[in-house]
XYZ file of C-alpha atoms in Angstrom:
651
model
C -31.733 -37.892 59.540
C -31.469 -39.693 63.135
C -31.226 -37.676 66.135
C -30.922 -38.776 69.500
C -30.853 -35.949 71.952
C -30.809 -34.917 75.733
C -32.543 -32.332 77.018
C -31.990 -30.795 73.555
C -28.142 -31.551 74.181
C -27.347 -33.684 70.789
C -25.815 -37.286 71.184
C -22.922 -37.803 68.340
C -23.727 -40.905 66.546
C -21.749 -42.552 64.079
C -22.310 -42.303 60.726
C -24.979 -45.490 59.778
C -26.258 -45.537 62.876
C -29.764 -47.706 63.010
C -31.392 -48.100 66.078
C -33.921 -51.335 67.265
C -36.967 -50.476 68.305
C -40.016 -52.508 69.672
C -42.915 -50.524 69.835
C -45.103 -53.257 73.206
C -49.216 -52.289 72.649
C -50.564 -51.530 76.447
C -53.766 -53.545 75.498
C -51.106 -56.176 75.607
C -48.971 -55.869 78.745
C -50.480 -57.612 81.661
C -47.757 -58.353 84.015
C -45.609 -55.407 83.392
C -45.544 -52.264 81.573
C -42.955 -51.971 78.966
C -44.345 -49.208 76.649
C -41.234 -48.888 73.599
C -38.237 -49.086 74.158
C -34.768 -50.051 71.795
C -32.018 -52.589 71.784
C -27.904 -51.554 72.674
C -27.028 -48.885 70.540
C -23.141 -48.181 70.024
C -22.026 -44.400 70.884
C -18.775 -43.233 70.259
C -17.085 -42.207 73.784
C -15.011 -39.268 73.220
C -17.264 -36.991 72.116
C -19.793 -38.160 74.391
C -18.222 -38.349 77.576
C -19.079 -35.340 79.228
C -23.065 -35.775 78.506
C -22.913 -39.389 79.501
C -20.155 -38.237 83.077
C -17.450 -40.005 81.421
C -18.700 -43.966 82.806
C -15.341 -45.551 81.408
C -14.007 -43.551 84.237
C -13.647 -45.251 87.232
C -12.432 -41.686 89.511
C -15.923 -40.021 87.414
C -17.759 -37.768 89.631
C -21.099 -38.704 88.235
C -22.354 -42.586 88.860
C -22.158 -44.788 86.188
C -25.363 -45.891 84.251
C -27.356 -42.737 85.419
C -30.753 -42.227 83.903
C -30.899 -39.705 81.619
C -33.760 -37.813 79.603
C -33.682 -38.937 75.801
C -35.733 -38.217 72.288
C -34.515 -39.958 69.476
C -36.263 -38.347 66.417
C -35.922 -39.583 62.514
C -36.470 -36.412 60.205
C -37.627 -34.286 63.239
C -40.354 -36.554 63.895
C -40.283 -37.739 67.377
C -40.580 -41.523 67.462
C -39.247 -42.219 71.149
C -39.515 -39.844 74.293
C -37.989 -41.121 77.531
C -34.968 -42.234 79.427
C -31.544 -43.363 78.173
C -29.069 -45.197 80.255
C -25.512 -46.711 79.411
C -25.186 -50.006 79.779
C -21.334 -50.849 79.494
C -18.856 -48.399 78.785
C -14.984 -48.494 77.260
C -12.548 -45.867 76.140
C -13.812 -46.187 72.314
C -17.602 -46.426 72.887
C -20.988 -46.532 75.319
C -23.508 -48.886 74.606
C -26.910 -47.210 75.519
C -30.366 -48.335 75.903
C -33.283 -46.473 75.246
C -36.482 -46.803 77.276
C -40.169 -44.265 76.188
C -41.899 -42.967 78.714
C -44.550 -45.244 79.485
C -41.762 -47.995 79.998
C -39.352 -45.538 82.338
C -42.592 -44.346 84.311
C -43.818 -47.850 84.926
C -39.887 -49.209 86.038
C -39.876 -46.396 88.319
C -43.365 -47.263 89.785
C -42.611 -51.272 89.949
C -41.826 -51.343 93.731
C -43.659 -48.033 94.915
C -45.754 -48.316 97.439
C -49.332 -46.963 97.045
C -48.884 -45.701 100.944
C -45.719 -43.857 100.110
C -47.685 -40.950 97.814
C -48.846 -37.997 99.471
C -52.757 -37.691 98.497
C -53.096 -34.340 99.367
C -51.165 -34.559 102.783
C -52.578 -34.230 105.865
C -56.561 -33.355 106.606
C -57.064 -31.864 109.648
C -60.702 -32.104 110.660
C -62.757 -29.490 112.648
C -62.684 -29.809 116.004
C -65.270 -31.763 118.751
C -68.384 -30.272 119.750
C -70.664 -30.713 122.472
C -73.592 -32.321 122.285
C -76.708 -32.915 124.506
C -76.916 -31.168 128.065
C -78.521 -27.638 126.644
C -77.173 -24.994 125.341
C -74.881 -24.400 128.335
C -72.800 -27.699 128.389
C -72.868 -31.427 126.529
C -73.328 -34.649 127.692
C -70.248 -35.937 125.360
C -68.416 -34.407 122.204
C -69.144 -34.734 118.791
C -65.650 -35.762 117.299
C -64.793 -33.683 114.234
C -64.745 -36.329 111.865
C -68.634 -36.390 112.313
C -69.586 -33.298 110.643
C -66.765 -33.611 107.614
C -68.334 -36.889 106.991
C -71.970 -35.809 106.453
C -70.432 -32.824 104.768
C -68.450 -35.298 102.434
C -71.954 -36.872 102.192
C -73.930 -33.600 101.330
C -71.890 -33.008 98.368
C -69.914 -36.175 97.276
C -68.860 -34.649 94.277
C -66.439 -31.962 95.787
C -64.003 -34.828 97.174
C -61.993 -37.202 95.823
C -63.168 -39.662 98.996
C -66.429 -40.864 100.471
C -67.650 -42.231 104.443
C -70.049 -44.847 103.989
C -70.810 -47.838 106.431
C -69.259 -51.061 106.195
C -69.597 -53.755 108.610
C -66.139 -55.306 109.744
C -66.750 -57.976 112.720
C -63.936 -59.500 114.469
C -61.853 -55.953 113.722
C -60.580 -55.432 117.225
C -60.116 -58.939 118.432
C -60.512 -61.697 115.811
C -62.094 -64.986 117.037
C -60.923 -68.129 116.342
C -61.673 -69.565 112.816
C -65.545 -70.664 113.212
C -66.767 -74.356 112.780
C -68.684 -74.638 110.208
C -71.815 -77.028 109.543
C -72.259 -78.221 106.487
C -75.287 -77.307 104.495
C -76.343 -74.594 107.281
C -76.079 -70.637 107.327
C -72.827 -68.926 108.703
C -73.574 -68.609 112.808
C -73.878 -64.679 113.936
C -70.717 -63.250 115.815
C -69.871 -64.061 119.545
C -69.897 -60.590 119.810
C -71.846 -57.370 118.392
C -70.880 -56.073 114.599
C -68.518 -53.251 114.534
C -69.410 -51.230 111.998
C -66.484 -48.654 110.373
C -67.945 -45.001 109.923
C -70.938 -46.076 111.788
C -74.480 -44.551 110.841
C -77.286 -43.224 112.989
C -81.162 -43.249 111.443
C -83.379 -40.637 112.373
C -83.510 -36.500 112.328
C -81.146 -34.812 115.047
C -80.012 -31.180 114.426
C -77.119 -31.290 116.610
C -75.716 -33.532 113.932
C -75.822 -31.690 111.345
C -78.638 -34.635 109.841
C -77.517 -34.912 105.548
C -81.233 -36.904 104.499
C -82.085 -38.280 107.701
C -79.486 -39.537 108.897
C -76.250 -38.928 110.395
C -72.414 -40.667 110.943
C -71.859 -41.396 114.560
C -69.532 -41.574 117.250
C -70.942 -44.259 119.470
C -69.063 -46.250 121.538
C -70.952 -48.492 124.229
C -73.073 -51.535 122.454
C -74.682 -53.776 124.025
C -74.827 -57.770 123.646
C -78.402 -59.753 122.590
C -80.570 -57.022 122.260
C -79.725 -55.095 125.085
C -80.529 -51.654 125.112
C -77.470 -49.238 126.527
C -77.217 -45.554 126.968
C -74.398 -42.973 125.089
C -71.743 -41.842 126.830
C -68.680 -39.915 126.118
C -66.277 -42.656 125.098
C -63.356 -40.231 124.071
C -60.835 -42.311 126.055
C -58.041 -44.201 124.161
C -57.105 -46.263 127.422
C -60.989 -48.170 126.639
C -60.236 -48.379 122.706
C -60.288 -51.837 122.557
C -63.284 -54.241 123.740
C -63.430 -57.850 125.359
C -65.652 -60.605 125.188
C -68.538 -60.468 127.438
C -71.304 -62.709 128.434
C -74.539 -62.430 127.554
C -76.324 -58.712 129.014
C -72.915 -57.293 130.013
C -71.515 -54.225 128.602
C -68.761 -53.712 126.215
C -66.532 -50.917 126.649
C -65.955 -48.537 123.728
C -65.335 -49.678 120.635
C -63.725 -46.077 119.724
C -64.288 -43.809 116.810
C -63.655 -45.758 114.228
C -63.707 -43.875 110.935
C -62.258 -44.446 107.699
C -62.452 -42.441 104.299
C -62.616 -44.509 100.828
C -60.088 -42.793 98.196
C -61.913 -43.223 95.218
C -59.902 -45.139 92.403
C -59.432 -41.930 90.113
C -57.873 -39.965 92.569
C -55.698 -42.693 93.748
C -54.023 -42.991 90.300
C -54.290 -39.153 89.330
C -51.469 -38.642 92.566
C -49.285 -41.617 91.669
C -48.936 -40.096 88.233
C -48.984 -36.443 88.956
C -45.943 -37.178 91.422
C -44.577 -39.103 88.454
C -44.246 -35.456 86.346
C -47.210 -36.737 83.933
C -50.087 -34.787 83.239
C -53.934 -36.117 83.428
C -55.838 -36.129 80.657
C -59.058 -35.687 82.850
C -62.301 -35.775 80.129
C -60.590 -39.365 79.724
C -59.384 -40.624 82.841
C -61.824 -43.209 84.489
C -65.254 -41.603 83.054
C -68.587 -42.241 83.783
C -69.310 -45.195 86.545
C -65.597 -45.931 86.366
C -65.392 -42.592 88.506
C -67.752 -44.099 91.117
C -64.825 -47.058 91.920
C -63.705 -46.511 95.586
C -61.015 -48.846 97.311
C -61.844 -49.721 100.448
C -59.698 -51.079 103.648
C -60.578 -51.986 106.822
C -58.876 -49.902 108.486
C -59.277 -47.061 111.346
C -57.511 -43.922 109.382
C -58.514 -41.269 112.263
C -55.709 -40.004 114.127
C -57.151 -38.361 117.340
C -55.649 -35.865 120.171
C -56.663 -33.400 122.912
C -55.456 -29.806 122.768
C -54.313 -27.692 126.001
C -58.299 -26.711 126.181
C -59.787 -30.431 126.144
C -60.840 -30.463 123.111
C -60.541 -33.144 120.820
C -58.944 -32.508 117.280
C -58.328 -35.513 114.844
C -57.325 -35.583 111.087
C -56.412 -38.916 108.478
C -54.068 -39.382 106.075
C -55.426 -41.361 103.066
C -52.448 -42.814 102.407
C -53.446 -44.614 105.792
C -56.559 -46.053 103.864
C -54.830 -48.128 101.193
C -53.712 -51.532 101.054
C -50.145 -53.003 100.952
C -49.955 -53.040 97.401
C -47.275 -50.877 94.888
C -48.435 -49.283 92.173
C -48.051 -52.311 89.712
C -49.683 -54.572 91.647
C -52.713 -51.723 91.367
C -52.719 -51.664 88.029
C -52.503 -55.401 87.272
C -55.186 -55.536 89.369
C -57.671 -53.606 87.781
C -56.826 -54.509 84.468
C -57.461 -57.725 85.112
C -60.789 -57.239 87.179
C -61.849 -54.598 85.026
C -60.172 -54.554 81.915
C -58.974 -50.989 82.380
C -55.863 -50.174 80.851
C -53.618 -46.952 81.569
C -52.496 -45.419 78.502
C -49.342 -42.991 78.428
C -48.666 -40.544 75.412
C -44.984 -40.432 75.403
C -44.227 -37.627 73.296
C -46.712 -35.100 75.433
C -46.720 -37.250 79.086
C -50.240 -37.407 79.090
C -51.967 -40.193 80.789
C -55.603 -41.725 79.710
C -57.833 -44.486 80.406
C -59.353 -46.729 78.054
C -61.202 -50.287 78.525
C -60.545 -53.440 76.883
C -64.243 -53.737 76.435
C -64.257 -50.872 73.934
C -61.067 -51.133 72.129
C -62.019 -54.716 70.997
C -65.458 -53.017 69.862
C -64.687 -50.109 68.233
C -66.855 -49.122 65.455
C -65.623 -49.731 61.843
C -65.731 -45.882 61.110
C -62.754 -45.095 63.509
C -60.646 -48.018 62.611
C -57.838 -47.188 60.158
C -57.471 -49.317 57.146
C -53.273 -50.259 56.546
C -54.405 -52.352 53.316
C -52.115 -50.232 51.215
C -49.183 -50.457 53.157
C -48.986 -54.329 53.260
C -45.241 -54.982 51.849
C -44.951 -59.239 51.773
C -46.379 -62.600 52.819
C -47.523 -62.675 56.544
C -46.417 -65.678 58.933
C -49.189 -67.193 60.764
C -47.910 -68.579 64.553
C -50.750 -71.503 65.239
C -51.245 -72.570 69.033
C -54.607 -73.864 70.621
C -57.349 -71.184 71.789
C -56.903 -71.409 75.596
C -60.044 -71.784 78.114
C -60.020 -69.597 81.491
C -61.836 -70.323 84.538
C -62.501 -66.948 85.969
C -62.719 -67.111 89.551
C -62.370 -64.392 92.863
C -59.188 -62.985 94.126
C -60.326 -63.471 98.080
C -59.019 -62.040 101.131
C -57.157 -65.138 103.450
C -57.909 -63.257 106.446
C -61.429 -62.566 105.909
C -63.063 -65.436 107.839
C -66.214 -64.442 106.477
C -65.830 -64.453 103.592
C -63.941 -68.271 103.490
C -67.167 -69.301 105.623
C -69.323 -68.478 103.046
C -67.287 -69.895 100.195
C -67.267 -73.390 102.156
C -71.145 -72.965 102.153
C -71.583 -73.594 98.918
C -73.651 -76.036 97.883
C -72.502 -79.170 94.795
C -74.129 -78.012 91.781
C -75.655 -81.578 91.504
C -77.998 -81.124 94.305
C -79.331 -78.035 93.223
C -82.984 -77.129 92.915
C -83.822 -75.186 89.515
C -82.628 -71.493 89.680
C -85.294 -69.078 89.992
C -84.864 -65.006 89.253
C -86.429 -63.348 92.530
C -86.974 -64.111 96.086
C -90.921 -64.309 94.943
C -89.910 -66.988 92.275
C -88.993 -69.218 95.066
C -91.984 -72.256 95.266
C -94.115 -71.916 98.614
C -95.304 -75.320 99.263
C -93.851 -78.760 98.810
C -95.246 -81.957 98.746
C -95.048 -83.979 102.478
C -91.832 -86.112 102.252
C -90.293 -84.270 99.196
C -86.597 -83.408 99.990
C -85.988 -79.963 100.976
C -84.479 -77.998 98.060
C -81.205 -75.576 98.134
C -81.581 -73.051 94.883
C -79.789 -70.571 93.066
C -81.719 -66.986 93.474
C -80.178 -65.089 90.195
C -81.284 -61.646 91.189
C -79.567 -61.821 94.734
C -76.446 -63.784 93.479
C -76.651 -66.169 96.342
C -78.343 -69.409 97.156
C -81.657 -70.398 99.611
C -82.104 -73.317 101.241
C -85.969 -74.444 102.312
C -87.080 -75.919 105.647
C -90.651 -76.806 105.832
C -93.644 -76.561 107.959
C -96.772 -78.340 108.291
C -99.835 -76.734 107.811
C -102.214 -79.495 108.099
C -103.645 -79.883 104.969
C -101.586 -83.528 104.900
C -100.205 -83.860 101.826
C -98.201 -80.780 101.207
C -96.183 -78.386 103.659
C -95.484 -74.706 103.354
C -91.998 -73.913 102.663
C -89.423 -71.080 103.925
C -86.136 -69.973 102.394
C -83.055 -68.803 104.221
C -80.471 -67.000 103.049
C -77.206 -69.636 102.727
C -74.223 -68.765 101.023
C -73.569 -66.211 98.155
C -72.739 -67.969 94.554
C -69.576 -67.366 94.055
C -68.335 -70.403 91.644
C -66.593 -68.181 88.904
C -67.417 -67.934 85.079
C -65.846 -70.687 82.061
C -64.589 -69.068 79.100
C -64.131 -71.364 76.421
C -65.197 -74.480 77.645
C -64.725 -76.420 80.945
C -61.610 -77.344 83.232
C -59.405 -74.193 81.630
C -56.681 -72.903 83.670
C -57.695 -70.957 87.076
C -57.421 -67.137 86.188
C -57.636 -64.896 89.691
C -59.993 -61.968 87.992
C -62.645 -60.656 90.209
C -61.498 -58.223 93.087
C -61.216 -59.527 97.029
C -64.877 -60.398 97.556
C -66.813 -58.167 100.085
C -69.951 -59.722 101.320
C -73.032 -58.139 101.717
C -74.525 -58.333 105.525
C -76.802 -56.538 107.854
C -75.599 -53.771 109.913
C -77.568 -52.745 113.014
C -79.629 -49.237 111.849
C -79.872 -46.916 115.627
C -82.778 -45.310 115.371
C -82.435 -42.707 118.414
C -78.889 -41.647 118.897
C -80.021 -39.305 122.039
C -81.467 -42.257 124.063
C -79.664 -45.555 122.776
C -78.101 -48.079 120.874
C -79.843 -51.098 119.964
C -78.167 -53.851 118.778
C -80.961 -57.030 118.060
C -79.636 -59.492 115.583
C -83.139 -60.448 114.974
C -84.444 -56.656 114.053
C -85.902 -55.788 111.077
C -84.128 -52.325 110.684
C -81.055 -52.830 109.252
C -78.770 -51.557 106.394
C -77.611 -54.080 103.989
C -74.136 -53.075 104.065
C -70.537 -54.751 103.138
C -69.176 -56.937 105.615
C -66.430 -59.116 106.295
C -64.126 -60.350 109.628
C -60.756 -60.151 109.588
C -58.233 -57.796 111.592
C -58.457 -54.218 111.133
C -55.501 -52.207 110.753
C -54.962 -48.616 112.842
C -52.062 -46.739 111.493
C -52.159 -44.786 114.917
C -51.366 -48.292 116.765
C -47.803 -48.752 116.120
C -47.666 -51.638 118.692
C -45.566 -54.333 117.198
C -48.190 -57.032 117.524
C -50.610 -55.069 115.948
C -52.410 -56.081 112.909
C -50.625 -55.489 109.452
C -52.107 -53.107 106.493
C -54.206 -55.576 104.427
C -52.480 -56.744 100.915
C -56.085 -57.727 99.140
C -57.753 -54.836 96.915
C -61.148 -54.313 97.647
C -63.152 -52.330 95.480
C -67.041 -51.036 95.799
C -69.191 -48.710 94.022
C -70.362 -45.507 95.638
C -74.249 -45.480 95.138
C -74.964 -42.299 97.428
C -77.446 -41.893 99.706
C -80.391 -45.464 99.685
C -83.163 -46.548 101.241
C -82.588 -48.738 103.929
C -85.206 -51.393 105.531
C -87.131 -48.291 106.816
C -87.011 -46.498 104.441
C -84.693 -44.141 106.206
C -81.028 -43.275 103.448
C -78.123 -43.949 104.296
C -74.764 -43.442 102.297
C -73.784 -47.015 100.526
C -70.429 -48.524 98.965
C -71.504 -52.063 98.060
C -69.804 -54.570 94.808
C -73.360 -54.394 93.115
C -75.879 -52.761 90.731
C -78.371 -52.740 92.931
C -79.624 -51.049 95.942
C -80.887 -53.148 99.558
C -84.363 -52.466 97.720
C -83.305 -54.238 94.803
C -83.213 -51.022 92.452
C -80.926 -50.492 89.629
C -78.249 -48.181 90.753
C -75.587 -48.480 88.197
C -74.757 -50.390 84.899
C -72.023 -52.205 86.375
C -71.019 -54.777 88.981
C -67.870 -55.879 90.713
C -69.065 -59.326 90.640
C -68.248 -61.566 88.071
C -71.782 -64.010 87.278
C -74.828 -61.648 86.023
C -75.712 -59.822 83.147
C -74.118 -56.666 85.164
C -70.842 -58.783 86.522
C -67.717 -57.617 85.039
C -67.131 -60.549 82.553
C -70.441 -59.770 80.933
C -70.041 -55.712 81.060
C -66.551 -55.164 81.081
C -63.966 -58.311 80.011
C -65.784 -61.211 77.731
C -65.128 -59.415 74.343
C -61.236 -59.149 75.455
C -61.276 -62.324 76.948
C -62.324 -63.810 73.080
C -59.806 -62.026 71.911
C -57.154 -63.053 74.436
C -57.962 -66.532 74.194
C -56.637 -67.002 70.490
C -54.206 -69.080 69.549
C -53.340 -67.382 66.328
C -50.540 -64.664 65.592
C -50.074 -63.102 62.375
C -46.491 -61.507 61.932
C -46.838 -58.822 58.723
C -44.475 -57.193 57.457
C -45.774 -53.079 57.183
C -44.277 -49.990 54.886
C -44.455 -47.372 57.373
C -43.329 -43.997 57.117
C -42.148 -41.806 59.613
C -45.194 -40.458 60.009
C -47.011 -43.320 60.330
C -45.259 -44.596 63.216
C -45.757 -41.451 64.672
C -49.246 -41.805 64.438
C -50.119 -45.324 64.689
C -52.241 -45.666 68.303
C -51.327 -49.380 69.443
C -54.360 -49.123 71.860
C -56.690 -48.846 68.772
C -57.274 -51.715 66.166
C -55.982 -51.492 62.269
C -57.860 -53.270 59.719
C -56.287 -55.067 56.638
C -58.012 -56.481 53.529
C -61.269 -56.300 55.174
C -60.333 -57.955 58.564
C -59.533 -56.371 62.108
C -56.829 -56.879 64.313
C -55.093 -55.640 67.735
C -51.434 -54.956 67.390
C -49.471 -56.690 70.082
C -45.517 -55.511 69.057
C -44.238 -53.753 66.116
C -39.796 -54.024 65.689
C -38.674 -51.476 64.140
C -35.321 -50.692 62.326
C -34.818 -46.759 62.116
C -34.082 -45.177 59.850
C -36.483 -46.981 57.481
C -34.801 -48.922 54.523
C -36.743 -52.315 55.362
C -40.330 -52.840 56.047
C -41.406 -53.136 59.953
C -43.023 -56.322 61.385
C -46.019 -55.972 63.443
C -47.624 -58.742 65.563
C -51.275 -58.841 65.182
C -54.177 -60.854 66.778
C -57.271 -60.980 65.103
C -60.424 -59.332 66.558
C-alpha cells in the first residue's frame, strides 16, 4: 500500500496512484545536492485542502506552495523522508512535488551564508593584565586574548578552534602590485611582515609561557633590523601604520588576532542549525579533523570598561570567508574528495571520502547478481583528461608573484629529492641551473662562485618560486579543473626572542618560523568604514600540526598546507597540495578521478523490493556478475510492478 503522509497527517491519494522517484547518489552530485526526490504527483483537492491551506484559494490564509514535512512509505517501509510542496493547484486537484531530506536541506542551504550561523555566539575573553613594572604596577597590559590563546594552545583538543601564526604582509595598507624580474626571487616587503596572532620565543612567566613560547601583543616594529622597545600600544586612534623610511618607527600595528574554526566544527553548526543530527564517530575522522580554514582577518573586537581595563571577545563567524554553505561543500569535495552524506529517514549526517568508497574491500560490497531483470544499455562517450590545477586567491599578490616565477619546464635542471641532493660545484662557463627540489615542492636556482681552482666553481642555491604547475590525469592538454584549495605560501616570520626588552625584525636573521604567508588586504569586522577591505571569497585551508620546532629549536604552534614540519619531519599523512606522494591527488582524489573520467554508463534494469530500496546505500558500490560499479541514479516507479533502472559506472 502507498502512503504519503504529513506529520503523520495522511494525504488522500487516488486510487492507482504511482509516484516517480529518482533516487541522485551523493558520490555523484558535484555542483548541487539533490539527494531523492519525485516527479508531479496528482492529489485530489477536496479532501486535501485543509492540509495543503486550500492553494486554489486565492482569499487562503496560508501562502500558496508552502513547504511542508512529507514521508511517502510503500508497505510501511519508508522510502522518502522530506519536504512536499504544491506546485499548481485547481478546484479538482494539487499537483505536488516531493523532495528527501538531503535534497530539502541542501535547497535551503544554497544561498546561506557561512557568516550568518552562530558558532557558539559570542566569546568573551578574560580581561587585560599588567605586565612588567613589579608587582605594584605594569609597564603595558596583556590583552585577554593572550592567555586564551596559549590556553587554546595547551590543550588544542578542548576547542573546536586554534591561534597559530601566519604571516600576512601588505594587511593594513597593500602596496602596489610589485615588478617582477624574471628568473629572480620575489623582493622582501617595503615594509616589516605583519604577522596575525603573532608569537614570542623564549620563557616569560608573566605570559603564561605553553612550551616556550608565548602569543603576543606587540605593537611597535622596527624597519631593517632596527631594534625598538615595547610599549603599551592599546590605542585604536594608532591602529593602522604608514610607510616609513629606513630606521624610523612604525606606529602600532594593533592586536591583531584571529582564531581558525576548524573544518568539523564549521559544518557540525551549519547542520545542527539545519535540525540534523551528527553522526560524530563518522564525521571528518582522523587527520580530516586536523583541517582548519583560515582568513586573514583581525576577528578581535576590543573595548575599555569604566575601570580602564581592556576587555575584547571574537565571533568566529567573523573568521570565515564570503562563501555559502554550497560553495563550502563544493569546495572540499572537490579539493578533497569529501562528500557529506545525509540519512534521510533518521537526519543523520556523515562523512565519507571518495578515496575509500571507490576502494572498498570486496567483503563489504553487496552482490545484486540475482536481481538482474533484462539486457543493460551501455551509453559510450570518450574517457575525459583533467588538468588539475590551484584555486588561487586574486588578491594575494604573493602568491601571483610566485606563480609568475616559475620557471619553463624546458630549461630545467634534473630534479633532485633534498636540498643536499642539489650538485655543489659546476664546471667554469657551464650555465647556471634552475631545479626542481621534490621534498620542498619548490624550485632553486644556482649562482656561482669562484674558488680558484680554475676549472670548476662552487655553486649556491636560492630559494625561487614554489612548483605549483598542477597534476594531468589522463593524458596531456585535458580541460582545466580548479581542484586544489587557495594556495598559502610558506615564508619566514620574524621569531622575538626577548619580549621584555625588544622586537627584532632582521630580514636576514636566522631565527625564524617557517610560517604561511601571503599579501593581500586583511579584513576587520570591527572596521565598518565603507572603504574598508571586504571579507575574502577564496577558501583557505591548513593543517594544524601543534606545537614545532622552529629554526632554534624553540616550538611554536603551526597551521601550514603540508606534511611536514620547518625541520622537514613527517607530521601528517596528508597534504593540501596537489604534486607529491602526500598531495591530495595522490592521497585523497586519483582513484575517484579514474573513476570520474569514464566515458561509459551502463543503464540496468534491477528487481528491487521494498526492502531493498530501503536498504540500498548509493554511497557504497554494488557488484554484478563479478564486476563493481558506483550507482549514479536509480528511477523508480512505486509501487513496484516494473523493474527499476539504475545508472552505473564501472569501478
Amino acid at each position: 500500500m502507498l502512503e504519503l503522509l504529513s506529520d503523520e497527517r495522511p494525504v488522500v491519494l487516488s486510487p492507482g496512484t504511482s509516484v516517480q522517484l529518482e533516487y541522485h547518489s551523493p558520490v555523484f552530485d558535484e555542483e548541487v545536492v539533490r539527494g531523492t526526490f519525485s516527479y508531479s504527483i496528482a492529489v485530489p483537492a477536496p479532501p486535501n485542502g485543509p492540509l495543503y491551506g486550500f492553494p486554489e484559494r486565492l482569499d487562503a490564509h496560508v501562502a500558496p506552495g508552502a513547504e511542508l514535512p512529507a514521508e511517502l512509505r510503500l508497505d510501511g517501509v519508508p522510502l522518502l523522508v522530506g519536504t512536499q510542496r504544491v506546485r499548481s493547484a485547481s478546484t479538482k486537484r494539487y499537483s505536488v512535488n516531493l523532495s528527501g531530506a538531503l535534497g530539502a536541506v541542501g535547497a535551503s542551504l544554497t544561498g546561506r551564508m557561512l557568516a550568518s550561523f552562530g558558532y557558539g555566539g559570542v566569546r568573551h575573553l578574560p580581561p587585560a593584565q599588567p605586565f612588567g613594572g613589579g608587582e605594584t604596577g605594569g609597564l603595558f597590559q596583556v590583552p585577554g586574548w593572550v592567555a586564551h590563546a596559549n590556553e587554546v594552545v595547551r590543550h588544542p583538543e578542548a576547542y573546536d578552534y586554534v591561534f597559530a601564526p601566519v604571516r600576512c604582509d601588505d594587511f593594513y595598507d597593500p602596496a602596489p602590485a610589485p615588478v617582477v624580474v624574471e628568473g629572480q626571487p620575489p623582493a622582501p616587503p617595503a615594509h616589516p611582515p605583519v604577522v596575525i596572532n603573532p608569537w614570542l620565543g623564549g620563557a616569560n612567566p608573566g605570559y603564561g609561557v605553553p612550551a616556550g613560547g608565548s602569543f603576543a601583543h606587540v605593537g611597535f616594529v622596527g624597519y631593517q633590523r632596527l631594534v625598538v622597545p615595547l610599549y603599551d600600544i592599546f590605542n585604536p586612534a594608532a591602529s593602522r601604520p604608514y610607510r616609513s623610511s629606513e630606521g624610523q618607527l612604525l606606529p602600532a600595528y594593533g592586536q591583531l588576532a584571529c582564531p581558525f574554526p576548524r573544518l568539523r566544527y564549521v559544518l557540525r553548526c551549519v547542520f545542527e542549525e539545519s535540525g540534523l543530527v551528527i553522526d560524530e564517530p563518522n564525521f571528518l575522522p582522523g587527520e580530516l579533523g586536523d583541517i582548519v580554514i583560515f582568513s586573514p582577518a583581525n576577528a578581535l573586537r576590543t573595548s575599555r570598561d569604566a575601570a580602564g581595563v581592556v576587555q575584547s571577545s571574537f565571533h568566529l563567524a567573523d573568521a570565515l570567508p564570503a562563501l555559502d554553505v554550497a560553495g563550502l561543500l563544493r569546495a572540499v569535495r572537490k579539493g578533497l574528495g569529501l562528500v557529506v552524506l545525509i540519512d534521510e529517514v533518521n537526519r543523520r549526517v556523515s562523512t565519507c571520502l571518495l578515496r575509500d568508497v571507490v576502494a572498498a574491500p570486496a567483503a563489504e560490497v553487496p552482490d545484486l547478481t540475482g536481481r538482474l531483470a533484462g539486457a543493460a544499455e551501455v551509453e559510450i562517450a570518450e574517457a575525459g583528461r583533467l588538468k588539475l590545477v590551484y584555486e588561487t586567491d586574486p588578491d594575494d599578490l604573493l602568491t601571483e608573484q610566485l606563480l609568475r616565477q616559475a620557471p619553463d619546464p624546458a630549461t630545467l635542471g634534473p630534479a633532485v629529492e633534498q636540498l643536499a641532493d642539489l650538485p655543489a660545484t659546476a664546471l667554469v662557463g657551464a650555465p647556471l641551473e634552475t631545479r626542481l627540489v621534490r621534498a620542498q615542492g619548490a624550485y632553486y636556482q644556482s649562482s656561482g662562485v669562484w674558488n680558484f681552482s680554475g676549472t670548476t666553481v662552487d655553486l649556491t642555491w636560492r630559494y625561487l618560486a614554489p612548483a605549483l604547475e598542477g597534476v594531468e590525469v589522463g593524458g596531456t592538454d585535458g580541460t582545466e579543473y580548479a581542484q586544489g584549495f587557495a594556495y598559502t605560501h610558506l615564508g619566514r616570520a620574524p621569531f622575538q626572542a626577548d619580549p621584555q626588552l625588544a622586537v627584532q625584525l632582521d630580514p636576514l636573521a636566522t631565527d625564524f618560523m617557517e610560517v604561511p604567508a601571503l599579501s593581500r588586504a586583511g579584513f576587520e569586522p570591527a572596521n565598518a568604514s565603507p572603504d574598508a577591505p571586504p571579507r575574502p571569497a577564496a577558501l583557505r585551508l591548513l593543517f594544524w600540526r601543534g606545537m614545532q620546532p622552529a629554526s632554534d629549536g624553540t616550538l611554536y604552534p603551526l597551521v601550514t598546507p603540508l606534511a611536514t614540519n620547518q625541520a622537514g619531519d613527517v607530521v601528517g599523512q596528508l597534504s593540501l597540495r596537489l604534486e607529491g606522494a602526500a598531495g591530495t591527488y595522490q592521497q585523497l582524489l586519483r582513484g575517484w578521478l579514474e573513476v570520474k573520467r569514464r566515458g561509459v554508463v551502463v543503464k540496468q534494469p534491477l528487481r528491487l523490493s521494498v526492502l531493498d530500496l530501503a536498504r540500498l546505500e548509493l554511497a557504497r558500490k554494488v557488484r554484478l556478475d563479478g564486476i563493481e560499479y558506483l550507482v549514479r541514479k536509480l528511477s523508480v516507479t512505486v509501487p513496484l510492478r516494473k523493474p527499476v533502472v539504475a545508472e552505473l559506472v564501472r569501478v
